[in-house]
Every structure is written in structure tokens, then in C-alpha cells.
């Protein structure tokens, strides 16, 4: 089997010291690269392992941080950070750009071949990078159908793929409709997958503390959604040397 | 490369002589099998080639007929057949069962491992086989979000995957909502993919005659939707001997 190399990267963003996780594939040359954004609770081992898995597939992958190294176990504390953050596109773009700069600075990264994948808040960041006109090969999000400032979606120049649970009360049908209308009106190449019966954060294994109402793990759809992300990357950002 | 064997199969259904297309993979033993249903216009070479491609992937595949060997080039004639057909679940089940019987009778078919995939009317037939309690491994449809008789969706015992174009006026958002509500209420394991910007029959290359309003080819989503179907089969009906 392949062996990936990982390292912790610290960098400033949003007034905090972010603690990201960079995973490098075997080999020596430049490779396509993927940003992986975590949900509002923050970066944890589960999302770090996603980066490792992508590195095993041949990508340079960086699971980035949004909360200054913290993973919130208290929903109140998480919401106190996430809600104002999500209301401020400039702040979340700043967090995204800081992570992107770290990824681009990695010598193994091919800076012309970068994708952004994210979950919840991390997905909102991926979308805002697109709305900021960043040259990405694809944007993929799970549980993040966040709309942007009027007109800015027209700056998205890559395919957009979004997945959501049908029963997610945080991303309800009206939000799906608003998001897809924004994409369609802007002429974006978009796709939406609705995972039947799934709640918010369905992709994440259960955690050992209180979570928000409307959150729940769905093992089958979790596997499918990850495979969908991997297939999306294979389509839009194939691994070549 | 592999070489598939194909043959034309004639069988009675709906008072007509149906002319299906059966494609067998290399080898000798039983294999998982797939029904492929065409849209209302009928079975043509494009759908026959889908069966051939599935046979190249190792499946026994049968592109079935719905119109007694005819492929309608006149939209009026097509609608005159399709509309009453789609309004009568028993008739379309009959067409599906007849095709299924032919596929099951093929010695290369493993009768315990059958999937049904269909486009438009052919997709409606695949769904009705599920609502009739047929033991399928997965049902996948494109442009077919047809609802069934009350309560019968509870008889579907396999995953259901449906894909549709966001701009399809024949399968509009209200129809998507009605279909997904039916699946969710029945406890079906379902997924919906919305292909942004795509019209009805987006998966089908342009034809050289008048087509219905709201129909249009979308090459990229066509490729993606086919890959999605192949990936779905790999998930739910992997090829093993």
C-alpha cells in the first residue's frame, strides 16, 4: 500500500492561529490538490483522515481549520462562533484564502489544479472561494447550500456539486431551492444530490457529546457521499503527474 | 478487449410483439443482470448500446422494448401511446414483467441479482416493478419521477436512485417533491440527483426529427448521468461470478 506523509501546519487567519493538517501522496512531483473544510465544530481526526485518504489516492490534501485549533463539543459554543462567521462572507473568505495559500505554498501542490471540498461551514467557505473568483477545478460540498451576495455566483468558473440530506432541518428544501436558483441564474455548472432520509451532518460518525437537534449519522449515505466526492474529484481533477 | 454476444429477443407484452436486445458478457457462468428501459419513443440503437456497454462491464443486460418494435419519430404518435400507458400501472407492469421474464430465462442471468434501470417511460416501468414487490437489487431512473398508487411504494425493497434535469418541464420541481415524499413516506432508501440546467431527455444525443418542447441534449450531464448509473450498479450490484 501507499504511505502518505502528514504534517501539522499553523497559519494565521481570522485573528486566530489555525492548525491545519496537510497530507502528501507518495512520489516527488507536483500533484493536484484538495482543500477539505470541516463543519462548524472544527477540524477533528475524522476530517484529518479524509485528507489522508485523498493523499492515498494521489492528491495533496489539506484539511483546514476554521476555529483556531479548537473542536467544539458544546453546541452553544459552536453556534456562537459559526453563526456570525457564516453571516460574514469576507471573514469566511479570509479563512479560505489563508488555507489556500498554505496549500499553494506546498511544493508538491500543482497550483493550477486545486479543488475545494467542504462540509457545513467548511463547504460554505469552499463556495465563497468560488464566488470570490478563485480558480478552482471543482467545488463540492455536503450540508452546505449557503447562498452568497447577489451576483457573485457568476464568478464561479468551475463545476459545483452539492449534497444534502432530505430531512436536514438546517438546510431545508427552501434553502436548496434558493441555492440552486442562485447557481442556475448565474450560469454555473451545478449538480445537487439529495440523500433520502438523511439529517444534517449525516456523513459524520456519532460523537460522544450533545449535538444539535436535526443532526444524525446515516452510515450508508455517509459512505455514498464520500464515494460521490471521490468520484467527483476523479471527474474534475483526475490524478496525473 | 472483451467481446459481448448480443441477440434480438421477441416476446409478447401489452398485446404487441416486443423486440428486445439482450447482451451477454464474456464467460460462461451466471452473472448479475440489468434491465434497461427506453424512453417513450421506444427502443433504439442508443439504448441497445447501453446494454452492450453493461455487458462489457460484466452484466447480462437487456434493453427492453415498450412499443412493439417501433421507435416513434412523430411526437404526436409517441404521446398517443405513452400517455395512456403511463396512466395505467397494470399495463406498464405487464411490459416490465414480460421483459423481466425474458431476462430471467436467460441461462447466463443470476435470477437473484437483477437491477432495473430506465429512462422516461422505461424508468416508470422500473419503478412500477418495485411497487409490485419484485425482488430487485436497485432501481435507477433518469427523467422518471413517476408516483405510484397510494401505499404501493412500501413494497419497494431495494435502493432507489433517480436523476432529473433541473429545467425539465415534464418532471418539474412539484413532481420531484411528490416523488421524494412518496419514497420518504414509504421508508424507501432513496437518492435524487438534480442535474443543473438540464432539460428532459438530456441524456440522449440529438435526433434528426422534431422532438417535444422541453427536450434537449446536455452532453456533460449525459456523461455524468451514465457514470452515475454505472457507479450505482457497482455499489448495489457488483459484478462477481
Short mmCIF file of N, CA and C in Angstrom, two decimals, chain B residues 69-219:
data_model
loop_
_atom_site.label_atom_id
_atom_site.label_comp_id
_atom_site.label_asym_id
_atom_site.label_seq_id
_atom_site.Cartn_x
_atom_site.Cartn_y
_atom_site.Cartn_z
N UNK B 69 -41.65 -2.96 -31.07
CA UNK B 69 -40.63 -2.84 -32.11
C UNK B 69 -40.57 -1.49 -32.78
N UNK B 70 -41.44 -0.57 -32.38
CA UNK B 70 -41.46 0.73 -33.06
C UNK B 70 -40.69 1.78 -32.27
N UNK B 71 -40.01 2.64 -33.01
CA UNK B 71 -39.39 3.83 -32.42
C UNK B 71 -40.05 5.02 -33.08
N UNK B 72 -40.83 5.75 -32.29
CA UNK B 72 -41.64 6.82 -32.86
C UNK B 72 -40.80 8.05 -33.17
N UNK B 73 -40.92 8.53 -34.40
CA UNK B 73 -40.27 9.79 -34.75
C UNK B 73 -41.26 10.95 -34.68
N UNK B 74 -42.54 10.62 -34.64
CA UNK B 74 -43.58 11.65 -34.55
C UNK B 74 -44.00 11.81 -33.09
N UNK B 75 -43.75 12.99 -32.52
CA UNK B 75 -44.09 13.18 -31.11
C UNK B 75 -45.56 12.91 -30.81
N UNK B 76 -46.44 13.25 -31.74
CA UNK B 76 -47.88 13.02 -31.51
C UNK B 76 -48.16 11.54 -31.34
N UNK B 77 -47.52 10.77 -32.23
CA UNK B 77 -47.74 9.32 -32.19
C UNK B 77 -47.16 8.74 -30.89
N UNK B 78 -46.01 9.27 -30.51
CA UNK B 78 -45.38 8.81 -29.26
C UNK B 78 -46.28 9.10 -28.07
N UNK B 79 -46.77 10.34 -27.99
CA UNK B 79 -47.62 10.70 -26.86
C UNK B 79 -48.92 9.91 -26.85
N UNK B 80 -49.46 9.63 -28.04
CA UNK B 80 -50.71 8.88 -28.12
C UNK B 80 -50.55 7.49 -27.52
N UNK B 81 -49.32 6.97 -27.59
CA UNK B 81 -49.10 5.67 -26.93
C UNK B 81 -48.68 5.86 -25.47
N UNK B 82 -47.78 6.81 -25.22
CA UNK B 82 -47.16 6.88 -23.88
C UNK B 82 -48.14 7.37 -22.81
N UNK B 83 -48.99 8.32 -23.15
CA UNK B 83 -49.82 8.92 -22.11
C UNK B 83 -50.80 7.92 -21.49
N UNK B 84 -51.58 7.21 -22.30
CA UNK B 84 -52.46 6.20 -21.66
C UNK B 84 -51.67 5.09 -20.97
N UNK B 85 -50.51 4.75 -21.53
CA UNK B 85 -49.69 3.71 -20.92
C UNK B 85 -49.25 4.13 -19.52
N UNK B 86 -48.72 5.35 -19.42
CA UNK B 86 -48.22 5.83 -18.12
C UNK B 86 -49.33 5.99 -17.10
N UNK B 87 -50.57 6.12 -17.57
CA UNK B 87 -51.70 6.27 -16.65
C UNK B 87 -52.19 4.93 -16.14
N UNK B 88 -51.62 3.85 -16.61
CA UNK B 88 -52.14 2.52 -16.27
C UNK B 88 -51.02 1.63 -15.70
N UNK B 89 -50.85 1.67 -14.38
CA UNK B 89 -49.76 0.89 -13.77
C UNK B 89 -49.79 -0.59 -14.14
N UNK B 90 -50.99 -1.15 -14.30
CA UNK B 90 -51.03 -2.58 -14.60
C UNK B 90 -50.46 -2.87 -15.98
N UNK B 91 -50.75 -1.99 -16.94
CA UNK B 91 -50.18 -2.20 -18.28
C UNK B 91 -48.66 -2.08 -18.25
N UNK B 92 -48.16 -1.04 -17.58
CA UNK B 92 -46.70 -0.88 -17.62
C UNK B 92 -46.00 -1.96 -16.79
N UNK B 93 -46.67 -2.43 -15.75
CA UNK B 93 -46.08 -3.58 -15.03
C UNK B 93 -46.03 -4.80 -15.93
N UNK B 94 -47.08 -4.97 -16.72
CA UNK B 94 -47.10 -6.11 -17.64
C UNK B 94 -45.92 -6.07 -18.60
N UNK B 95 -45.63 -4.89 -19.12
CA UNK B 95 -44.49 -4.74 -20.04
C UNK B 95 -43.18 -5.04 -19.30
N UNK B 96 -43.09 -4.57 -18.06
CA UNK B 96 -41.88 -4.82 -17.27
C UNK B 96 -41.72 -6.29 -16.92
N UNK B 97 -42.80 -6.92 -16.50
CA UNK B 97 -42.72 -8.34 -16.14
C UNK B 97 -42.34 -9.20 -17.35
N UNK B 98 -42.89 -8.86 -18.50
CA UNK B 98 -42.58 -9.66 -19.70
C UNK B 98 -41.08 -9.58 -20.00
N UNK B 99 -40.52 -8.38 -19.88
CA UNK B 99 -39.08 -8.23 -20.12
C UNK B 99 -38.28 -8.96 -19.06
N UNK B 100 -38.72 -8.82 -17.82
CA UNK B 100 -38.03 -9.49 -16.72
C UNK B 100 -38.04 -11.01 -16.91
N UNK B 101 -39.16 -11.54 -17.37
CA UNK B 101 -39.23 -12.98 -17.58
C UNK B 101 -38.23 -13.44 -18.63
N UNK B 102 -38.08 -12.65 -19.68
CA UNK B 102 -37.10 -12.99 -20.72
C UNK B 102 -35.69 -12.96 -20.13
N UNK B 103 -35.41 -11.91 -19.35
CA UNK B 103 -34.07 -11.79 -18.77
C UNK B 103 -33.80 -12.94 -17.79
N UNK B 104 -34.79 -13.28 -16.99
CA UNK B 104 -34.62 -14.37 -16.02
C UNK B 104 -34.43 -15.72 -16.70
N UNK B 105 -35.04 -15.86 -17.87
CA UNK B 105 -34.95 -17.15 -18.58
C UNK B 105 -33.60 -17.34 -19.25
N UNK B 106 -32.84 -16.28 -19.37
CA UNK B 106 -31.52 -16.39 -19.98
C UNK B 106 -30.60 -17.17 -19.03
N UNK B 107 -29.98 -18.25 -19.53
CA UNK B 107 -29.16 -19.07 -18.62
C UNK B 107 -27.99 -18.34 -17.98
N UNK B 108 -27.50 -17.29 -18.62
CA UNK B 108 -26.37 -16.53 -18.03
C UNK B 108 -26.82 -15.62 -16.88
N UNK B 109 -28.13 -15.38 -16.78
CA UNK B 109 -28.63 -14.49 -15.74
C UNK B 109 -28.67 -15.18 -14.38
N UNK B 110 -28.14 -14.50 -13.36
CA UNK B 110 -28.38 -14.93 -11.99
C UNK B 110 -29.72 -14.32 -11.56
N UNK B 111 -30.75 -15.14 -11.45
CA UNK B 111 -32.10 -14.58 -11.22
C UNK B 111 -32.25 -13.91 -9.87
N UNK B 112 -31.31 -14.12 -8.98
CA UNK B 112 -31.38 -13.47 -7.66
C UNK B 112 -30.66 -12.13 -7.63
N UNK B 113 -30.04 -11.76 -8.75
CA UNK B 113 -29.28 -10.50 -8.77
C UNK B 113 -29.65 -9.70 -10.02
N UNK B 114 -30.78 -9.00 -9.92
CA UNK B 114 -31.28 -8.23 -11.07
C UNK B 114 -31.54 -6.78 -10.64
N UNK B 115 -31.13 -5.86 -11.49
CA UNK B 115 -31.40 -4.44 -11.28
C UNK B 115 -32.23 -3.94 -12.45
N UNK B 116 -32.96 -2.85 -12.21
CA UNK B 116 -33.76 -2.24 -13.28
C UNK B 116 -33.39 -0.77 -13.40
N UNK B 117 -32.98 -0.41 -14.60
CA UNK B 117 -32.60 0.97 -14.90
C UNK B 117 -33.49 1.43 -16.04
N UNK B 118 -33.95 2.66 -15.98
CA UNK B 118 -34.80 3.10 -17.09
C UNK B 118 -34.82 4.60 -17.25
N UNK B 119 -35.20 5.00 -18.45
CA UNK B 119 -35.23 6.40 -18.87
C UNK B 119 -36.66 6.75 -19.24
N UNK B 120 -37.19 7.81 -18.67
CA UNK B 120 -38.55 8.22 -19.00
C UNK B 120 -39.54 7.09 -18.76
N UNK B 121 -40.29 6.73 -19.80
CA UNK B 121 -41.28 5.65 -19.65
C UNK B 121 -40.63 4.37 -19.14
N UNK B 122 -39.45 4.06 -19.63
CA UNK B 122 -38.74 2.86 -19.16
C UNK B 122 -38.40 2.94 -17.68
N UNK B 123 -38.16 4.16 -17.21
CA UNK B 123 -37.91 4.35 -15.78
C UNK B 123 -39.17 4.16 -14.96
N UNK B 124 -40.28 4.65 -15.51
CA UNK B 124 -41.57 4.44 -14.83
C UNK B 124 -41.86 2.95 -14.68
N UNK B 125 -41.50 2.19 -15.70
CA UNK B 125 -41.69 0.73 -15.64
C UNK B 125 -40.81 0.12 -14.56
N UNK B 126 -39.56 0.57 -14.48
CA UNK B 126 -38.66 0.06 -13.44
C UNK B 126 -39.24 0.33 -12.05
N UNK B 127 -39.76 1.54 -11.86
CA UNK B 127 -40.34 1.88 -10.55
C UNK B 127 -41.57 1.05 -10.26
N UNK B 128 -42.40 0.81 -11.27
CA UNK B 128 -43.61 0.01 -11.04
C UNK B 128 -43.28 -1.44 -10.71
N UNK B 129 -42.19 -1.96 -11.26
CA UNK B 129 -41.78 -3.31 -10.86
C UNK B 129 -41.46 -3.33 -9.37
N UNK B 130 -40.81 -2.26 -8.90
CA UNK B 130 -40.54 -2.17 -7.47
C UNK B 130 -41.81 -2.09 -6.65
N UNK B 131 -42.74 -1.25 -7.10
CA UNK B 131 -44.01 -1.10 -6.37
C UNK B 131 -44.86 -2.37 -6.44
N UNK B 132 -44.53 -3.25 -7.39
CA UNK B 132 -45.23 -4.53 -7.49
C UNK B 132 -44.55 -5.59 -6.62
N UNK B 133 -43.51 -5.19 -5.89
CA UNK B 133 -42.87 -6.11 -4.96
C UNK B 133 -41.81 -7.01 -5.58
N UNK B 134 -41.39 -6.72 -6.81
CA UNK B 134 -40.37 -7.54 -7.46
C UNK B 134 -39.05 -7.40 -6.70
N UNK B 135 -38.36 -8.51 -6.57
CA UNK B 135 -37.09 -8.53 -5.83
C UNK B 135 -35.97 -8.04 -6.74
N UNK B 136 -35.66 -6.75 -6.64
CA UNK B 136 -34.59 -6.15 -7.43
C UNK B 136 -33.48 -5.70 -6.48
N UNK B 137 -32.26 -5.59 -7.00
CA UNK B 137 -31.16 -5.12 -6.17
C UNK B 137 -31.09 -3.60 -6.12
N UNK B 138 -31.52 -2.95 -7.17
CA UNK B 138 -31.57 -1.49 -7.20
C UNK B 138 -32.45 -1.06 -8.36
N UNK B 139 -33.10 0.08 -8.19
CA UNK B 139 -33.85 0.71 -9.27
C UNK B 139 -33.22 2.07 -9.53
N UNK B 140 -32.86 2.33 -10.78
CA UNK B 140 -32.30 3.63 -11.15
C UNK B 140 -33.06 4.20 -12.32
N UNK B 141 -33.45 5.46 -12.22
CA UNK B 141 -34.15 6.06 -13.35
C UNK B 141 -33.59 7.45 -13.66
N UNK B 142 -33.72 7.80 -14.93
CA UNK B 142 -33.42 9.15 -15.38
C UNK B 142 -34.71 9.69 -15.98
N UNK B 143 -35.06 10.91 -15.61
CA UNK B 143 -36.26 11.55 -16.15
C UNK B 143 -37.52 10.76 -15.89
N UNK B 144 -37.56 10.06 -14.78
CA UNK B 144 -38.76 9.30 -14.45
C UNK B 144 -38.99 9.42 -12.96
N UNK B 145 -39.78 10.38 -12.57
CA UNK B 145 -40.12 10.57 -11.15
C UNK B 145 -41.61 10.34 -11.00
N UNK B 146 -42.05 9.28 -11.62
CA UNK B 146 -43.48 8.98 -11.62
C UNK B 146 -43.89 8.40 -10.28
N UNK B 147 -44.99 8.89 -9.76
CA UNK B 147 -45.51 8.37 -8.49
C UNK B 147 -46.43 7.19 -8.78
N UNK B 148 -46.70 6.42 -7.73
CA UNK B 148 -47.49 5.21 -7.91
C UNK B 148 -48.81 5.27 -7.17
N UNK B 149 -49.49 4.15 -7.15
CA UNK B 149 -50.75 4.07 -6.40
C UNK B 149 -50.46 4.17 -4.91
N UNK B 150 -51.37 4.79 -4.17
CA UNK B 150 -51.10 5.02 -2.73
C UNK B 150 -50.69 3.74 -2.00
N UNK B 151 -49.63 3.86 -1.25
CA UNK B 151 -49.20 2.76 -0.39
C UNK B 151 -48.29 1.74 -1.04
N UNK B 152 -48.28 1.70 -2.37
CA UNK B 152 -47.54 0.61 -3.01
C UNK B 152 -46.02 0.80 -2.97
N UNK B 153 -45.57 2.02 -2.78
CA UNK B 153 -44.11 2.23 -2.70
C UNK B 153 -43.50 1.48 -1.52
N UNK B 154 -44.32 1.19 -0.52
CA UNK B 154 -43.81 0.44 0.64
C UNK B 154 -43.35 -0.96 0.26
N UNK B 155 -43.74 -1.40 -0.93
CA UNK B 155 -43.32 -2.74 -1.38
C UNK B 155 -41.93 -2.73 -2.02
N UNK B 156 -41.38 -1.53 -2.24
CA UNK B 156 -40.03 -1.43 -2.82
C UNK B 156 -39.02 -1.85 -1.76
N UNK B 157 -38.19 -2.84 -2.10
CA UNK B 157 -37.29 -3.41 -1.09
C UNK B 157 -35.82 -3.16 -1.42
N UNK B 158 -35.56 -2.28 -2.38
CA UNK B 158 -34.16 -2.04 -2.77
C UNK B 158 -33.92 -0.54 -2.82
N UNK B 159 -32.66 -0.12 -2.87
CA UNK B 159 -32.39 1.30 -3.05
C UNK B 159 -32.97 1.83 -4.36
N UNK B 160 -33.42 3.06 -4.29
CA UNK B 160 -33.95 3.76 -5.47
C UNK B 160 -33.09 4.99 -5.70
N UNK B 161 -32.63 5.15 -6.92
CA UNK B 161 -31.82 6.32 -7.31
C UNK B 161 -32.50 6.94 -8.52
N UNK B 162 -32.75 8.24 -8.44
CA UNK B 162 -33.39 8.92 -9.57
C UNK B 162 -32.60 10.17 -9.94
N UNK B 163 -32.48 10.41 -11.23
CA UNK B 163 -31.81 11.60 -11.73
C UNK B 163 -32.75 12.38 -12.63
N UNK B 164 -32.63 13.71 -12.59
CA UNK B 164 -33.54 14.54 -13.38
C UNK B 164 -32.86 15.86 -13.70
N UNK B 165 -33.20 16.44 -14.83
CA UNK B 165 -32.70 17.77 -15.17
C UNK B 165 -33.46 18.84 -14.42
N UNK B 166 -32.74 19.85 -13.94
CA UNK B 166 -33.41 20.89 -13.12
C UNK B 166 -34.43 21.67 -13.93
N UNK B 167 -34.23 21.74 -15.24
CA UNK B 167 -35.12 22.55 -16.09
C UNK B 167 -36.10 21.69 -16.88
N UNK B 168 -36.25 20.45 -16.48
CA UNK B 168 -37.14 19.53 -17.19
C UNK B 168 -38.59 19.93 -16.93
N UNK B 169 -39.30 20.42 -17.95
CA UNK B 169 -40.68 20.86 -17.70
C UNK B 169 -41.66 19.70 -17.58
N UNK B 170 -41.20 18.51 -17.98
CA UNK B 170 -42.08 17.34 -17.91
C UNK B 170 -41.97 16.68 -16.52
N UNK B 171 -40.84 16.89 -15.86
CA UNK B 171 -40.64 16.41 -14.49
C UNK B 171 -40.26 17.62 -13.63
N UNK B 172 -41.20 18.53 -13.43
CA UNK B 172 -40.89 19.80 -12.75
C UNK B 172 -40.69 19.61 -11.24
N UNK B 173 -40.25 20.66 -10.55
CA UNK B 173 -39.99 20.55 -9.10
C UNK B 173 -41.16 19.96 -8.31
N UNK B 174 -42.39 20.29 -8.68
CA UNK B 174 -43.52 19.74 -7.92
C UNK B 174 -43.57 18.22 -8.05
N UNK B 175 -43.20 17.72 -9.23
CA UNK B 175 -43.18 16.27 -9.43
C UNK B 175 -42.04 15.63 -8.64
N UNK B 176 -40.89 16.32 -8.60
CA UNK B 176 -39.77 15.82 -7.78
C UNK B 176 -40.21 15.71 -6.33
N UNK B 177 -40.89 16.76 -5.86
CA UNK B 177 -41.32 16.76 -4.45
C UNK B 177 -42.32 15.65 -4.18
N UNK B 178 -43.25 15.45 -5.12
CA UNK B 178 -44.26 14.40 -4.92
C UNK B 178 -43.59 13.02 -4.88
N UNK B 179 -42.62 12.84 -5.77
CA UNK B 179 -41.94 11.55 -5.82
C UNK B 179 -41.12 11.29 -4.55
N UNK B 180 -40.33 12.29 -4.15
CA UNK B 180 -39.48 12.06 -2.98
C UNK B 180 -40.32 11.92 -1.71
N UNK B 181 -41.46 12.62 -1.65
CA UNK B 181 -42.35 12.44 -0.49
C UNK B 181 -42.90 11.02 -0.47
N UNK B 182 -43.25 10.51 -1.65
CA UNK B 182 -43.75 9.12 -1.72
C UNK B 182 -42.68 8.15 -1.21
N UNK B 183 -41.46 8.33 -1.66
CA UNK B 183 -40.37 7.43 -1.24
C UNK B 183 -40.11 7.56 0.26
N UNK B 184 -40.04 8.80 0.73
CA UNK B 184 -39.73 9.03 2.14
C UNK B 184 -40.84 8.46 3.04
N UNK B 185 -42.08 8.72 2.66
CA UNK B 185 -43.20 8.24 3.48
C UNK B 185 -43.23 6.71 3.52
N UNK B 186 -42.76 6.09 2.45
CA UNK B 186 -42.79 4.62 2.38
C UNK B 186 -41.56 3.99 3.01
N UNK B 187 -40.63 4.82 3.50
CA UNK B 187 -39.42 4.27 4.11
C UNK B 187 -38.44 3.68 3.12
N UNK B 188 -38.51 4.12 1.87
CA UNK B 188 -37.59 3.61 0.85
C UNK B 188 -36.22 4.28 1.02
N UNK B 189 -35.18 3.53 0.71
CA UNK B 189 -33.81 4.05 0.69
C UNK B 189 -33.62 4.75 -0.66
N UNK B 190 -33.76 6.07 -0.67
CA UNK B 190 -33.77 6.78 -1.96
C UNK B 190 -32.71 7.86 -2.04
N UNK B 191 -32.37 8.21 -3.27
CA UNK B 191 -31.48 9.33 -3.59
C UNK B 191 -31.99 10.03 -4.85
N UNK B 192 -31.81 11.32 -4.88
CA UNK B 192 -32.20 12.13 -6.05
C UNK B 192 -31.00 12.95 -6.49
N UNK B 193 -30.71 12.91 -7.79
CA UNK B 193 -29.69 13.80 -8.34
C UNK B 193 -30.38 14.77 -9.30
N UNK B 194 -30.15 16.06 -9.07
CA UNK B 194 -30.68 17.08 -9.97
C UNK B 194 -29.50 17.62 -10.77
N UNK B 195 -29.59 17.48 -12.09
CA UNK B 195 -28.54 17.94 -12.99
C UNK B 195 -28.87 19.36 -13.42
N UNK B 196 -28.09 20.31 -12.93
CA UNK B 196 -28.41 21.73 -13.11
C UNK B 196 -28.44 22.16 -14.57
N UNK B 197 -29.54 22.78 -14.94
CA UNK B 197 -29.66 23.34 -16.29
C UNK B 197 -30.14 22.36 -17.34
N UNK B 198 -30.28 21.09 -16.98
CA UNK B 198 -30.63 20.09 -17.98
C UNK B 198 -32.14 20.03 -18.21
N UNK B 199 -32.51 19.74 -19.45
CA UNK B 199 -33.90 19.58 -19.87
C UNK B 199 -34.29 18.11 -19.84
N UNK B 200 -35.50 17.83 -20.32
CA UNK B 200 -35.96 16.44 -20.41
C UNK B 200 -35.12 15.70 -21.46
N UNK B 201 -34.88 14.42 -21.19
CA UNK B 201 -34.12 13.57 -22.11
C UNK B 201 -32.73 14.13 -22.38
N UNK B 202 -32.17 14.83 -21.40
CA UNK B 202 -30.84 15.43 -21.57
C UNK B 202 -29.76 14.41 -21.85
N UNK B 203 -30.05 13.16 -21.52
CA UNK B 203 -29.06 12.09 -21.66
C UNK B 203 -28.94 11.57 -23.07
N UNK B 204 -29.88 11.98 -23.94
CA UNK B 204 -29.96 11.37 -25.27
C UNK B 204 -29.41 12.30 -26.34
N UNK B 205 -28.48 11.82 -27.16
CA UNK B 205 -27.96 12.67 -28.24
C UNK B 205 -29.10 13.16 -29.13
N UNK B 206 -28.90 14.27 -29.80
CA UNK B 206 -29.96 14.84 -30.63
C UNK B 206 -30.42 13.84 -31.68
N UNK B 207 -31.70 13.90 -31.97
CA UNK B 207 -32.25 13.05 -33.02
C UNK B 207 -32.58 13.94 -34.21
N UNK B 208 -32.78 13.31 -35.36
CA UNK B 208 -32.91 14.09 -36.59
C UNK B 208 -34.36 14.37 -36.96
N UNK B 209 -35.19 14.49 -35.96
CA UNK B 209 -36.58 14.81 -36.25
C UNK B 209 -37.12 15.68 -35.13
N UNK B 210 -38.34 16.15 -35.30
CA UNK B 210 -38.95 17.02 -34.30
C UNK B 210 -39.06 16.30 -32.96
N UNK B 211 -38.72 17.00 -31.92
CA UNK B 211 -38.90 16.42 -30.60
C UNK B 211 -39.84 17.32 -29.80
N UNK B 212 -40.21 16.83 -28.65
CA UNK B 212 -41.11 17.59 -27.79
C UNK B 212 -40.44 18.87 -27.28
N UNK B 213 -41.26 19.88 -27.01
CA UNK B 213 -40.71 21.04 -26.31
C UNK B 213 -40.22 20.60 -24.93
N UNK B 214 -39.14 21.22 -24.47
CA UNK B 214 -38.61 20.87 -23.15
C UNK B 214 -37.59 19.77 -23.19
N UNK B 215 -37.35 19.23 -24.38
CA UNK B 215 -36.35 18.17 -24.54
C UNK B 215 -35.06 18.78 -25.07
N UNK B 216 -33.94 18.36 -24.54
CA UNK B 216 -32.68 18.86 -25.06
C UNK B 216 -31.50 18.08 -24.52
N UNK B 217 -30.49 17.93 -25.36
CA UNK B 217 -29.29 17.16 -25.02
C UNK B 217 -28.34 18.02 -24.21
N UNK B 218 -27.74 17.42 -23.19
CA UNK B 218 -26.73 18.10 -22.38
C UNK B 218 -25.54 17.14 -22.28
N UNK B 219 -24.56 17.28 -23.18
CA UNK B 219 -23.50 16.25 -23.26
C UNK B 219 -22.79 15.98 -21.94
#
